[in-house]
PDB file of N, CA and C in Angstrom:
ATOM      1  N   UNK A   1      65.259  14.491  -9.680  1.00 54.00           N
ATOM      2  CA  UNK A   1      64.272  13.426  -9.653  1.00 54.00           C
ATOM      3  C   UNK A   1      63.781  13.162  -8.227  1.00 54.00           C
ATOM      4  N   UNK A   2      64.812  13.089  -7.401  1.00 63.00           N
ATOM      5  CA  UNK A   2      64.387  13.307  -5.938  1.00 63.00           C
ATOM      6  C   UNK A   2      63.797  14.085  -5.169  1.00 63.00           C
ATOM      7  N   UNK A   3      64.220  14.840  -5.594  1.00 69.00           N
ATOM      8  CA  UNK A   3      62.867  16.513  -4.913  1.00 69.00           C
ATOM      9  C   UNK A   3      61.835  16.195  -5.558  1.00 69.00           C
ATOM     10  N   UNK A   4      61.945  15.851  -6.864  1.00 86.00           N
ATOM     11  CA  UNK A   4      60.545  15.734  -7.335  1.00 86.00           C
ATOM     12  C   UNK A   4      59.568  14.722  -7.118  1.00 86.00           C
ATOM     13  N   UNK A   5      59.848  13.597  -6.185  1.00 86.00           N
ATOM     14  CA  UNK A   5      59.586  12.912  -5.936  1.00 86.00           C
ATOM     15  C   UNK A   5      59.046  12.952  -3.993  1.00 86.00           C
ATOM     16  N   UNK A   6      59.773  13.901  -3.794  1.00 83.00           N
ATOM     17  CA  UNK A   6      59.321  14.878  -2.393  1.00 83.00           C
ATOM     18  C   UNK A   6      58.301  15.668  -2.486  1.00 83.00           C
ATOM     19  N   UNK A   7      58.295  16.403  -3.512  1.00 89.00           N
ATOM     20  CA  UNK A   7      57.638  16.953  -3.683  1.00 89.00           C
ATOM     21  C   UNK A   7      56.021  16.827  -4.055  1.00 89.00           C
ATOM     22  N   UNK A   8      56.187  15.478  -5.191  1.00 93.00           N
ATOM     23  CA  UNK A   8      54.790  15.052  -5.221  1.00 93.00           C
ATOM     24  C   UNK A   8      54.178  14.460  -4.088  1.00 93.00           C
ATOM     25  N   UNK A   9      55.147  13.519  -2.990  1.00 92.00           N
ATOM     26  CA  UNK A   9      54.306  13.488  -1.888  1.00 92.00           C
ATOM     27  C   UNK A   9      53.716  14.190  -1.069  1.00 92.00           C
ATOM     28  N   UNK A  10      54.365  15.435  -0.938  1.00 93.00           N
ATOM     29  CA  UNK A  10      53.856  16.329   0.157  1.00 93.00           C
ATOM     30  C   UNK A  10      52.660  16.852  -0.942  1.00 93.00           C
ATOM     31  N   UNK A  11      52.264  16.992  -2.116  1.00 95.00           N
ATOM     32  CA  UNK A  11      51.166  17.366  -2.507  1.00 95.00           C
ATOM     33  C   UNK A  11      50.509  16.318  -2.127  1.00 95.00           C
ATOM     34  N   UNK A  12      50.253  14.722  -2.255  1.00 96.00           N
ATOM     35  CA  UNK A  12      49.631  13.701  -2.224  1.00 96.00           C
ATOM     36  C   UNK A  12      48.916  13.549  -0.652  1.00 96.00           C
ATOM     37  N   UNK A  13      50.299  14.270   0.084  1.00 96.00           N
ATOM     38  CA  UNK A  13      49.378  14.474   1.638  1.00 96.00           C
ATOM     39  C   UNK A  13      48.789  15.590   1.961  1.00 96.00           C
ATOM     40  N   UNK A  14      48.978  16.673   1.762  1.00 96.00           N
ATOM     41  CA  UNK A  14      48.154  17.822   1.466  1.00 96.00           C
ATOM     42  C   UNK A  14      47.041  17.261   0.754  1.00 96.00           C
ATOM     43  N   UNK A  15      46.953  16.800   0.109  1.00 97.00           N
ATOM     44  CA  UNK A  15      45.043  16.297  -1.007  1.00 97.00           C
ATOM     45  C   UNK A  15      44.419  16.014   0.336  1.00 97.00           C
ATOM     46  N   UNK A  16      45.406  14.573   0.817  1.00 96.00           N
ATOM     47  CA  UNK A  16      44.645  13.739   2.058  1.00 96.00           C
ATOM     48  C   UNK A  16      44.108  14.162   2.909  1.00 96.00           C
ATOM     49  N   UNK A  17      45.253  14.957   3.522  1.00 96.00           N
ATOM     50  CA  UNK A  17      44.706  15.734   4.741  1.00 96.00           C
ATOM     51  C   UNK A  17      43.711  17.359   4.639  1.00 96.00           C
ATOM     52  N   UNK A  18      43.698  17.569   3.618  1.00 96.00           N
ATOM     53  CA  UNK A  18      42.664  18.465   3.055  1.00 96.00           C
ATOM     54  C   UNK A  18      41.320  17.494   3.347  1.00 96.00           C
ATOM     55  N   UNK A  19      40.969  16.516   2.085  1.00 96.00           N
ATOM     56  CA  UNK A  19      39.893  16.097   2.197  1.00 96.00           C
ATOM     57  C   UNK A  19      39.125  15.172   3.898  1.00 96.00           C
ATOM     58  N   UNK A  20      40.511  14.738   4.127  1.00 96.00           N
ATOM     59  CA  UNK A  20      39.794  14.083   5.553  1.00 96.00           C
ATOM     60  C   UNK A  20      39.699  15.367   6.610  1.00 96.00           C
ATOM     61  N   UNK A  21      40.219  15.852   6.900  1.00 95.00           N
ATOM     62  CA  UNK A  21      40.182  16.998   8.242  1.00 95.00           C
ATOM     63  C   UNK A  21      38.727  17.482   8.131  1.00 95.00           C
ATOM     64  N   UNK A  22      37.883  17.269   6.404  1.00 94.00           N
ATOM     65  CA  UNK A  22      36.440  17.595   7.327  1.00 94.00           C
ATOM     66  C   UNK A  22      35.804  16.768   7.150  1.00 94.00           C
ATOM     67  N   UNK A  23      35.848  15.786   7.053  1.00 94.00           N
ATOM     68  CA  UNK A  23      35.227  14.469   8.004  1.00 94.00           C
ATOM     69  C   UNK A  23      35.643  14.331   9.515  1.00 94.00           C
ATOM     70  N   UNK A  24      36.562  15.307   9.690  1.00 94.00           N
ATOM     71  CA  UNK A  24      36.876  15.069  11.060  1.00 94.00           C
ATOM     72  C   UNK A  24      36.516  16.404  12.038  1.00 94.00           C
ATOM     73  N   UNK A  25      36.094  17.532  11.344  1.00 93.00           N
ATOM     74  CA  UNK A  25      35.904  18.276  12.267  1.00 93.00           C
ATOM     75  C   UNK A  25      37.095  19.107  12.410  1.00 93.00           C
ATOM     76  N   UNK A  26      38.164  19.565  11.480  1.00 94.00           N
ATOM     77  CA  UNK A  26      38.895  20.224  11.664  1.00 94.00           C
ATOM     78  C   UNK A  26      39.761  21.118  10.530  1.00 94.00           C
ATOM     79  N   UNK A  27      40.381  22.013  10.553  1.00 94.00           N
ATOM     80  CA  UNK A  27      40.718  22.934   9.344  1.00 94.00           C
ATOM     81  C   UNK A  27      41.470  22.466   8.262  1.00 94.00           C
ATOM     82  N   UNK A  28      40.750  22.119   7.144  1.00 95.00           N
ATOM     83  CA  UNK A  28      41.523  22.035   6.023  1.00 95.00           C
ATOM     84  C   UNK A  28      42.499  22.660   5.264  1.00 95.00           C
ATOM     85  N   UNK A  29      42.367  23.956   5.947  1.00 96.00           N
ATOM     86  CA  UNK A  29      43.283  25.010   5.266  1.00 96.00           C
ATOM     87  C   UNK A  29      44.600  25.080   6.010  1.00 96.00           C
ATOM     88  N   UNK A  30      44.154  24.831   7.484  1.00 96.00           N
ATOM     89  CA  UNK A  30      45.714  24.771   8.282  1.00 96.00           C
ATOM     90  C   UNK A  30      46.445  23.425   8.175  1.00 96.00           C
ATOM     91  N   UNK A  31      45.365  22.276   7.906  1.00 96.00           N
ATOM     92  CA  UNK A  31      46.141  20.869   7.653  1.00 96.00           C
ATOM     93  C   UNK A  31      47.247  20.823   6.397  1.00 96.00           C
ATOM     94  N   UNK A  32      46.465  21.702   5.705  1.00 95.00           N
ATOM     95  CA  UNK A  32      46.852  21.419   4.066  1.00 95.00           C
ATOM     96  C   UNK A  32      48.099  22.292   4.250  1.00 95.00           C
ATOM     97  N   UNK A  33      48.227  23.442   4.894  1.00 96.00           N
ATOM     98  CA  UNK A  33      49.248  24.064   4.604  1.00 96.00           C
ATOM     99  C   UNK A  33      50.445  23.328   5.462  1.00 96.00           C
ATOM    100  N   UNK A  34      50.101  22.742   6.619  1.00 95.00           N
ATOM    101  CA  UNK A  34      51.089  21.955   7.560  1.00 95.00           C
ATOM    102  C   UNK A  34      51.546  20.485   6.608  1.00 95.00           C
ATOM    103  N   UNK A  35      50.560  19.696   5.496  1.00 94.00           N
ATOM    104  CA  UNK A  35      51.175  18.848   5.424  1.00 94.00           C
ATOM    105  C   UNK A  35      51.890  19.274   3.968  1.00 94.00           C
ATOM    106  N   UNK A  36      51.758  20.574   3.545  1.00 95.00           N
ATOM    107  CA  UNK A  36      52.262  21.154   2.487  1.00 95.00           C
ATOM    108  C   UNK A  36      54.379  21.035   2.681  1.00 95.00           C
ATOM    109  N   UNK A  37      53.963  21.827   3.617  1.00 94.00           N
ATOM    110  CA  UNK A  37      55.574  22.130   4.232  1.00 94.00           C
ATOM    111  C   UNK A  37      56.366  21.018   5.217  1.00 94.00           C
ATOM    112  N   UNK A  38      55.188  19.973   6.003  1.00 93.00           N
ATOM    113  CA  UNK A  38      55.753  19.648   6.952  1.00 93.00           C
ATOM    114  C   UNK A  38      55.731  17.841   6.515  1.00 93.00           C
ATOM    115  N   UNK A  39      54.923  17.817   5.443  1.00 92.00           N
ATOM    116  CA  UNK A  39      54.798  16.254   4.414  1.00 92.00           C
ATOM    117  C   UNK A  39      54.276  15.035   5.660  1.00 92.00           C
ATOM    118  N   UNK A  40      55.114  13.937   5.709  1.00 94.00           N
ATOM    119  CA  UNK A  40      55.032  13.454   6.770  1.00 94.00           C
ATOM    120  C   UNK A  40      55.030  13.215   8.190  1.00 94.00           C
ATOM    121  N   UNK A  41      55.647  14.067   8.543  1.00 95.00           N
ATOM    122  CA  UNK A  41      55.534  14.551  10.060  1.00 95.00           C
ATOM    123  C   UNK A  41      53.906  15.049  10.111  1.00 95.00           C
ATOM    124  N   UNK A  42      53.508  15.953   9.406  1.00 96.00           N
ATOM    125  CA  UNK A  42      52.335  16.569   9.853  1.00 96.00           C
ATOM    126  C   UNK A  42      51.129  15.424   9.773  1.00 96.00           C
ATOM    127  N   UNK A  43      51.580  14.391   8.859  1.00 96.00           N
ATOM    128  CA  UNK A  43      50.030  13.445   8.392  1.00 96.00           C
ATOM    129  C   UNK A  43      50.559  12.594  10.177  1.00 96.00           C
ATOM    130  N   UNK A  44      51.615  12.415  10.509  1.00 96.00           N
ATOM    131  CA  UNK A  44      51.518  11.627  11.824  1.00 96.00           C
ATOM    132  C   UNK A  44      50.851  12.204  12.944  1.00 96.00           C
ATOM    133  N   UNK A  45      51.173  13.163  13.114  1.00 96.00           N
ATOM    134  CA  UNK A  45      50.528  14.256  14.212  1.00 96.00           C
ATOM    135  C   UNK A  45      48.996  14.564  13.797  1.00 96.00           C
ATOM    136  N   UNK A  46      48.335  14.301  12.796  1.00 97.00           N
ATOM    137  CA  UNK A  46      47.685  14.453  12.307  1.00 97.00           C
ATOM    138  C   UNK A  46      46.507  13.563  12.669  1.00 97.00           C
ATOM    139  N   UNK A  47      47.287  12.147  12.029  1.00 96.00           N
ATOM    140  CA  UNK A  47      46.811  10.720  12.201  1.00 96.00           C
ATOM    141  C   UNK A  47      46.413  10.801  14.353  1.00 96.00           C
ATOM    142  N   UNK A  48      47.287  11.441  14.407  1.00 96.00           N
ATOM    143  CA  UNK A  48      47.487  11.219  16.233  1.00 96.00           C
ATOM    144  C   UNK A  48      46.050  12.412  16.525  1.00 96.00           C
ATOM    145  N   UNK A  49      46.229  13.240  16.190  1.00 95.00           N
ATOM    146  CA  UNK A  49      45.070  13.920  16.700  1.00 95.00           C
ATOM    147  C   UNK A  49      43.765  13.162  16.394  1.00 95.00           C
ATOM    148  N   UNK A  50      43.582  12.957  15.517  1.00 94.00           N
ATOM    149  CA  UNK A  50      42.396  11.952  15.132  1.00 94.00           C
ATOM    150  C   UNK A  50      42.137  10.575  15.559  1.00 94.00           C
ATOM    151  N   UNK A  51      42.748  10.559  16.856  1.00 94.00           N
ATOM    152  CA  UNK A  51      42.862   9.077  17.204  1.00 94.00           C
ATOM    153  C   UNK A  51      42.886   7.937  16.336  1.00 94.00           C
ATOM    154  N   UNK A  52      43.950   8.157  15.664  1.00 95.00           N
ATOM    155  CA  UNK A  52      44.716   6.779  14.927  1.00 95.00           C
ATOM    156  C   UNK A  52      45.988   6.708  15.581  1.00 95.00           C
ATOM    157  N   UNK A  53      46.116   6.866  16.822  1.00 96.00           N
ATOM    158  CA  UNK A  53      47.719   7.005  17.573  1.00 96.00           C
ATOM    159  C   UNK A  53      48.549   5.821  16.905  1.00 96.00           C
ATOM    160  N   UNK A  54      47.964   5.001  16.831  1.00 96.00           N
ATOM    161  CA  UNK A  54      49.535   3.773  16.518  1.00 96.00           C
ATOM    162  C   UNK A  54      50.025   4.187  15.273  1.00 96.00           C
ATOM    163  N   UNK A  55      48.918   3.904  14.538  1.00 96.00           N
ATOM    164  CA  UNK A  55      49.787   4.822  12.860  1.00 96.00           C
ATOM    165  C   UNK A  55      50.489   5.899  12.495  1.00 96.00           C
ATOM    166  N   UNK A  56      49.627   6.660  13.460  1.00 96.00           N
ATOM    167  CA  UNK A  56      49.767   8.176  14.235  1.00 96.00           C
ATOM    168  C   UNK A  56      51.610   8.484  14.397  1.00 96.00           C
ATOM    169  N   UNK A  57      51.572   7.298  15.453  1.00 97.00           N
ATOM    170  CA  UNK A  57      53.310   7.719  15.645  1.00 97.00           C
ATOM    171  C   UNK A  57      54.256   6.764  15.056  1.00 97.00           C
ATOM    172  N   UNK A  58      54.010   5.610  14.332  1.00 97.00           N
ATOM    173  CA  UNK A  58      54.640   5.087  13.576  1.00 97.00           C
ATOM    174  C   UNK A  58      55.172   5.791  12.285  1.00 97.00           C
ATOM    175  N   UNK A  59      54.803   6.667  11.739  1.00 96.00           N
ATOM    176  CA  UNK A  59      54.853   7.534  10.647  1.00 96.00           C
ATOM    177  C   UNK A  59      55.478   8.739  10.998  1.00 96.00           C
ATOM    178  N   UNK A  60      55.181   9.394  12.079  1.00 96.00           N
ATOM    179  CA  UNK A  60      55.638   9.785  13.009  1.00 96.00           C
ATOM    180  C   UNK A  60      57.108   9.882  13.276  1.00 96.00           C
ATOM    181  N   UNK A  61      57.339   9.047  13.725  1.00 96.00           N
ATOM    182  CA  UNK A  61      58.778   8.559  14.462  1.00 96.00           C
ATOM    183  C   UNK A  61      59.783   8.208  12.870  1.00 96.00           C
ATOM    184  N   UNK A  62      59.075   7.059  11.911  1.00 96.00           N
ATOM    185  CA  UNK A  62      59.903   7.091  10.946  1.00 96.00           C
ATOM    186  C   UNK A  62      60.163   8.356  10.400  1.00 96.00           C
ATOM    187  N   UNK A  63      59.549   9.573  10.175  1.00 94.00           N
ATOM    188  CA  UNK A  63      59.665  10.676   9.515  1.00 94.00           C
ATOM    189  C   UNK A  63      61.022  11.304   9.820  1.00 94.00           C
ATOM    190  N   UNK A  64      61.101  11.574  11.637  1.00 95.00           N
ATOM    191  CA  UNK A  64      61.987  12.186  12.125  1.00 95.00           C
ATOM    192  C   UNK A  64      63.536  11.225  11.717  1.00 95.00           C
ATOM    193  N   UNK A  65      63.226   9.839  11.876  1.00 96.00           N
ATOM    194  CA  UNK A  65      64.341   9.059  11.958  1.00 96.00           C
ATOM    195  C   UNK A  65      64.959   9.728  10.177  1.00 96.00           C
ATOM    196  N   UNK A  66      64.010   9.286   9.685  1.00 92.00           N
ATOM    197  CA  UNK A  66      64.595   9.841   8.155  1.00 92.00           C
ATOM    198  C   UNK A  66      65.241  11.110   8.087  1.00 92.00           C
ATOM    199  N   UNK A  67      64.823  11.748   8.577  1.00 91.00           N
ATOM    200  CA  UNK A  67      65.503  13.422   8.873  1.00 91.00           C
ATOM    201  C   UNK A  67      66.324  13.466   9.046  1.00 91.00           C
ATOM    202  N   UNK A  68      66.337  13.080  10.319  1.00 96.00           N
ATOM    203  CA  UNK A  68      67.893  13.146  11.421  1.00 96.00           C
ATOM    204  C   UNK A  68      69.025  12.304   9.996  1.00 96.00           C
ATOM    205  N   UNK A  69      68.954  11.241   9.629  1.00 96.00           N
ATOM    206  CA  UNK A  69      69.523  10.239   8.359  1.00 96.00           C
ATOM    207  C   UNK A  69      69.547  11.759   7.454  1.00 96.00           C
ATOM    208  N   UNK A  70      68.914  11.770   6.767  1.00 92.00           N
ATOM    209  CA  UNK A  70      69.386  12.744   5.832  1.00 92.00           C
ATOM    210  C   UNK A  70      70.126  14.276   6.433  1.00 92.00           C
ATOM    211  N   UNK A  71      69.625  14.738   7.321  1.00 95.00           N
ATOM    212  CA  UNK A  71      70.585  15.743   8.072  1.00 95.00           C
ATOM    213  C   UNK A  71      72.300  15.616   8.094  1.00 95.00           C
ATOM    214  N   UNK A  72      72.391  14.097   8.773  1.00 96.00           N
ATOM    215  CA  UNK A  72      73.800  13.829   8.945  1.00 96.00           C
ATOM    216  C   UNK A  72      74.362  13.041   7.497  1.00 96.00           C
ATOM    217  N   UNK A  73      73.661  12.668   6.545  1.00 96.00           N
ATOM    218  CA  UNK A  73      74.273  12.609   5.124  1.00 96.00           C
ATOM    219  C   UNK A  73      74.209  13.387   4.919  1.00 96.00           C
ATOM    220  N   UNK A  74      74.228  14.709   4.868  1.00 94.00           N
ATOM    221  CA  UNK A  74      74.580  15.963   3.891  1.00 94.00           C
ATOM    222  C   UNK A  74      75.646  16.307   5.066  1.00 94.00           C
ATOM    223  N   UNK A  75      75.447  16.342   6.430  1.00 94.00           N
ATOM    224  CA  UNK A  75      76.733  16.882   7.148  1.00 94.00           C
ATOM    225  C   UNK A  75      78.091  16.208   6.862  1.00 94.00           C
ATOM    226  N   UNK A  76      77.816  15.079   6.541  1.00 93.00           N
ATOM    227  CA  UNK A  76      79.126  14.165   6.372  1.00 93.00           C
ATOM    228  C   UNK A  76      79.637  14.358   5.128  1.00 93.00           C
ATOM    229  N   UNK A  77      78.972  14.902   4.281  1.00 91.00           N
ATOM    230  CA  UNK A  77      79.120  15.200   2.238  1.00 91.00           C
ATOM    231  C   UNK A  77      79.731  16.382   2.542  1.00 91.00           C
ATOM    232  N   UNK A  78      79.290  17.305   3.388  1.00 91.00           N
ATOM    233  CA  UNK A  78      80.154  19.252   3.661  1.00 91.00           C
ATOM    234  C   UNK A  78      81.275  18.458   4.186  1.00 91.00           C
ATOM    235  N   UNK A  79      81.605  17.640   4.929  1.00 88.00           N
ATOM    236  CA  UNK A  79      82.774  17.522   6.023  1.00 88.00           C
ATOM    237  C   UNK A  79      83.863  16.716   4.824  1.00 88.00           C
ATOM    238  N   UNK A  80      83.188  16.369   4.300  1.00 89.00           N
ATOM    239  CA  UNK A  80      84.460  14.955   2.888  1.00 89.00           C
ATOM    240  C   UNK A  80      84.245  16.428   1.951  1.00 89.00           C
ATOM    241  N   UNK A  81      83.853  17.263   1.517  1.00 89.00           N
ATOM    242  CA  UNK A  81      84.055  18.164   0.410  1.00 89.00           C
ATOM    243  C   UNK A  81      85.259  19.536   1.347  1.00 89.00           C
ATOM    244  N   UNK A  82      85.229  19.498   2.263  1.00 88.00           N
ATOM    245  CA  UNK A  82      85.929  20.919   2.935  1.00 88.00           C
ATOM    246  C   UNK A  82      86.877  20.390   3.541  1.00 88.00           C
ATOM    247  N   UNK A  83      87.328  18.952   3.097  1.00 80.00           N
ATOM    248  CA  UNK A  83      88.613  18.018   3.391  1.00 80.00           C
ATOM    249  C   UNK A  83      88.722  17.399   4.640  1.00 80.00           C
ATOM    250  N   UNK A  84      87.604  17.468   5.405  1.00 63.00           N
ATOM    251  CA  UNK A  84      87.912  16.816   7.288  1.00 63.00           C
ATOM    252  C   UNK A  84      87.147  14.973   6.673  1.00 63.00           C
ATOM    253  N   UNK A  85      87.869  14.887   5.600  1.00 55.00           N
ATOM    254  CA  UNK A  85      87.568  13.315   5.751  1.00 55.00           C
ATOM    255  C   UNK A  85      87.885  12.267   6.753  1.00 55.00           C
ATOM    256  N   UNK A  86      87.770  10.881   6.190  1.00 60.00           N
ATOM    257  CA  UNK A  86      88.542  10.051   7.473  1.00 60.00           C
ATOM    258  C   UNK A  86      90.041   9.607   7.220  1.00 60.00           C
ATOM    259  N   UNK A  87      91.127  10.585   7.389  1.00 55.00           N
ATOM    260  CA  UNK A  87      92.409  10.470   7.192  1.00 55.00           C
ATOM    261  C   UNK A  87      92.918   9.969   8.209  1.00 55.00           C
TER     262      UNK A  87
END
């Protein structure tokens, strides 16, 4: 349910950033494929190139923070499954 729920966003920003990048003067095909794979990170960098910087890196910055958060919940789930719990 969760991937799938990843998943529909990064289509939902791919639409976005498809349709705006040519109102803006820039490739829809490389946006779409960056916010395909790269979801939120890419609409921030995105937002930032297009001079919307504050939104730009607010979205931005939460993206990575979420990452790094989910990175070290799955490191800590391998470390309690391969027994280096907190004994």
């Amino acid at each position: 349910m969760e991937g799938s729920f990843g998943l529909l966003l990064n289509i939902v920003i791919t639409i976005y950033l498809v349709i705006d990048s040519r109102k803006h003067g820039k490739s829809p095909v490389l946006w779409g494929i960056l916010g395909f794979f790269f979801g939120a990170i890419a609409l921030g960098i995105y937002l930032i190139k297009t001079d919307r910087k504050v939104l730009g890196w607010i979205i931005t910055i939460i993206s990575i923070i979420g990452y790094i958060v989910l990175l070290l919940v799955i490191l800590l789930g391998v470390a309690l499954i391969m027994g280096g719990g907190f004994s």
